[in-house]
PDB file of C-alpha atoms in Angstrom:
ATOM      1  CA  UNK A   1      -8.694  -2.852 -14.117  1.00 72.00           C
ATOM      2  CA  UNK A   2      -5.989  -2.556 -11.084  1.00 78.00           C
ATOM      3  CA  UNK A   3      -8.516  -4.246  -8.578  1.00 79.00           C
ATOM      4  CA  UNK A   4      -8.547  -7.105 -11.317  1.00 82.00           C
ATOM      5  CA  UNK A   5      -4.890  -7.225 -11.263  1.00 82.00           C
ATOM      6  CA  UNK A   6      -4.492  -6.419  -7.146  1.00 82.00           C
ATOM      7  CA  UNK A   7      -6.607  -9.584  -7.273  1.00 85.00           C
ATOM      8  CA  UNK A   8      -4.335 -11.516  -9.185  1.00 87.00           C
ATOM      9  CA  UNK A   9      -1.711 -11.622  -6.743  1.00 85.00           C
ATOM     10  CA  UNK A  10       0.248  -9.539  -9.168  1.00 84.00           C
ATOM     11  CA  UNK A  11       3.267  -6.903  -7.710  1.00 84.00           C
ATOM     12  CA  UNK A  12       2.629  -3.034  -7.775  1.00 81.00           C
ATOM     13  CA  UNK A  13       5.322  -2.607 -10.449  1.00 82.00           C
ATOM     14  CA  UNK A  14       3.376  -4.979 -12.230  1.00 84.00           C
ATOM     15  CA  UNK A  15       0.180  -3.591 -11.814  1.00 81.00           C
ATOM     16  CA  UNK A  16       1.678  -0.605 -12.768  1.00 81.00           C
ATOM     17  CA  UNK A  17       2.851  -1.063 -15.809  1.00 82.00           C
ATOM     18  CA  UNK A  18      -0.065  -2.155 -17.022  1.00 80.00           C
ATOM     19  CA  UNK A  19      -2.815   0.460 -17.555  1.00 74.00           C
ATOM     20  CA  UNK A  20      -2.148   3.539 -19.307  1.00 74.00           C
ATOM     21  CA  UNK A  21      -3.168   7.036 -18.001  1.00 78.00           C
ATOM     22  CA  UNK A  22      -6.426   8.189 -20.813  1.00 79.00           C
ATOM     23  CA  UNK A  23      -6.802  12.012 -19.915  1.00 81.00           C
ATOM     24  CA  UNK A  24      -4.792  14.105 -18.848  1.00 85.00           C
ATOM     25  CA  UNK A  25      -0.912  15.676 -19.172  1.00 89.00           C
ATOM     26  CA  UNK A  26       0.337  11.918 -19.064  1.00 86.00           C
ATOM     27  CA  UNK A  27      -1.989  10.754 -21.326  1.00 86.00           C
ATOM     28  CA  UNK A  28      -0.608   7.763 -23.045  1.00 86.00           C
ATOM     29  CA  UNK A  29       2.009   6.860 -20.307  1.00 86.00           C
ATOM     30  CA  UNK A  30       1.705   4.157 -17.396  1.00 81.00           C
ATOM     31  CA  UNK A  31       1.141   5.358 -13.534  1.00 82.00           C
ATOM     32  CA  UNK A  32       3.964   4.973 -10.894  1.00 84.00           C
ATOM     33  CA  UNK A  33       3.738   2.823  -8.860  1.00 84.00           C
ATOM     34  CA  UNK A  34       2.985   4.902  -5.735  1.00 87.00           C
ATOM     35  CA  UNK A  35       0.306   6.786  -7.959  1.00 86.00           C
ATOM     36  CA  UNK A  36      -1.519   3.151  -8.177  1.00 84.00           C
ATOM     37  CA  UNK A  37      -0.520   2.170  -5.184  1.00 86.00           C
ATOM     38  CA  UNK A  38      -2.614   5.635  -3.614  1.00 88.00           C
ATOM     39  CA  UNK A  39      -5.003   4.883  -5.540  1.00 84.00           C
ATOM     40  CA  UNK A  40      -5.457   1.679  -4.164  1.00 85.00           C
ATOM     41  CA  UNK A  41      -5.904   2.601  -1.132  1.00 88.00           C
ATOM     42  CA  UNK A  42      -8.076   5.788  -1.583  1.00 89.00           C
ATOM     43  CA  UNK A  43     -10.316   2.762  -2.923  1.00 85.00           C
ATOM     44  CA  UNK A  44      -9.876   1.041   0.167  1.00 85.00           C
ATOM     45  CA  UNK A  45     -10.660   3.497   2.281  1.00 88.00           C
ATOM     46  CA  UNK A  46     -14.334   5.028   0.585  1.00 85.00           C
ATOM     47  CA  UNK A  47     -17.351   4.293   2.216  1.00 75.00           C
ATOM     48  CA  UNK A  48     -19.076   1.746   0.725  1.00 75.00           C
ATOM     49  CA  UNK A  49     -22.812   3.660  -1.856  1.00 72.00           C
ATOM     50  CA  UNK A  50     -25.667   3.212   0.865  1.00 72.00           C
ATOM     51  CA  UNK A  51     -27.779   0.209  -0.490  1.00 77.00           C
ATOM     52  CA  UNK A  52     -31.766   0.565  -1.417  1.00 78.00           C
ATOM     53  CA  UNK A  53     -34.365  -1.836  -0.877  1.00 66.00           C
ATOM     54  CA  UNK A  54     -37.218  -1.857   1.700  1.00 65.00           C
TER      55      UNK A  54
END
């Protein structure tokens, strides 16, 4: 969801206010802007999965 919101050029604080944590100790709360920033950065730094093909 955060990737979709980033594509709409929303600010980091606007993105952090939308998603809700579904698991763990902070269940039901909004993630902090720092957590959203870290999540987006980790996603951008991740290697793409290997492609299957001939």
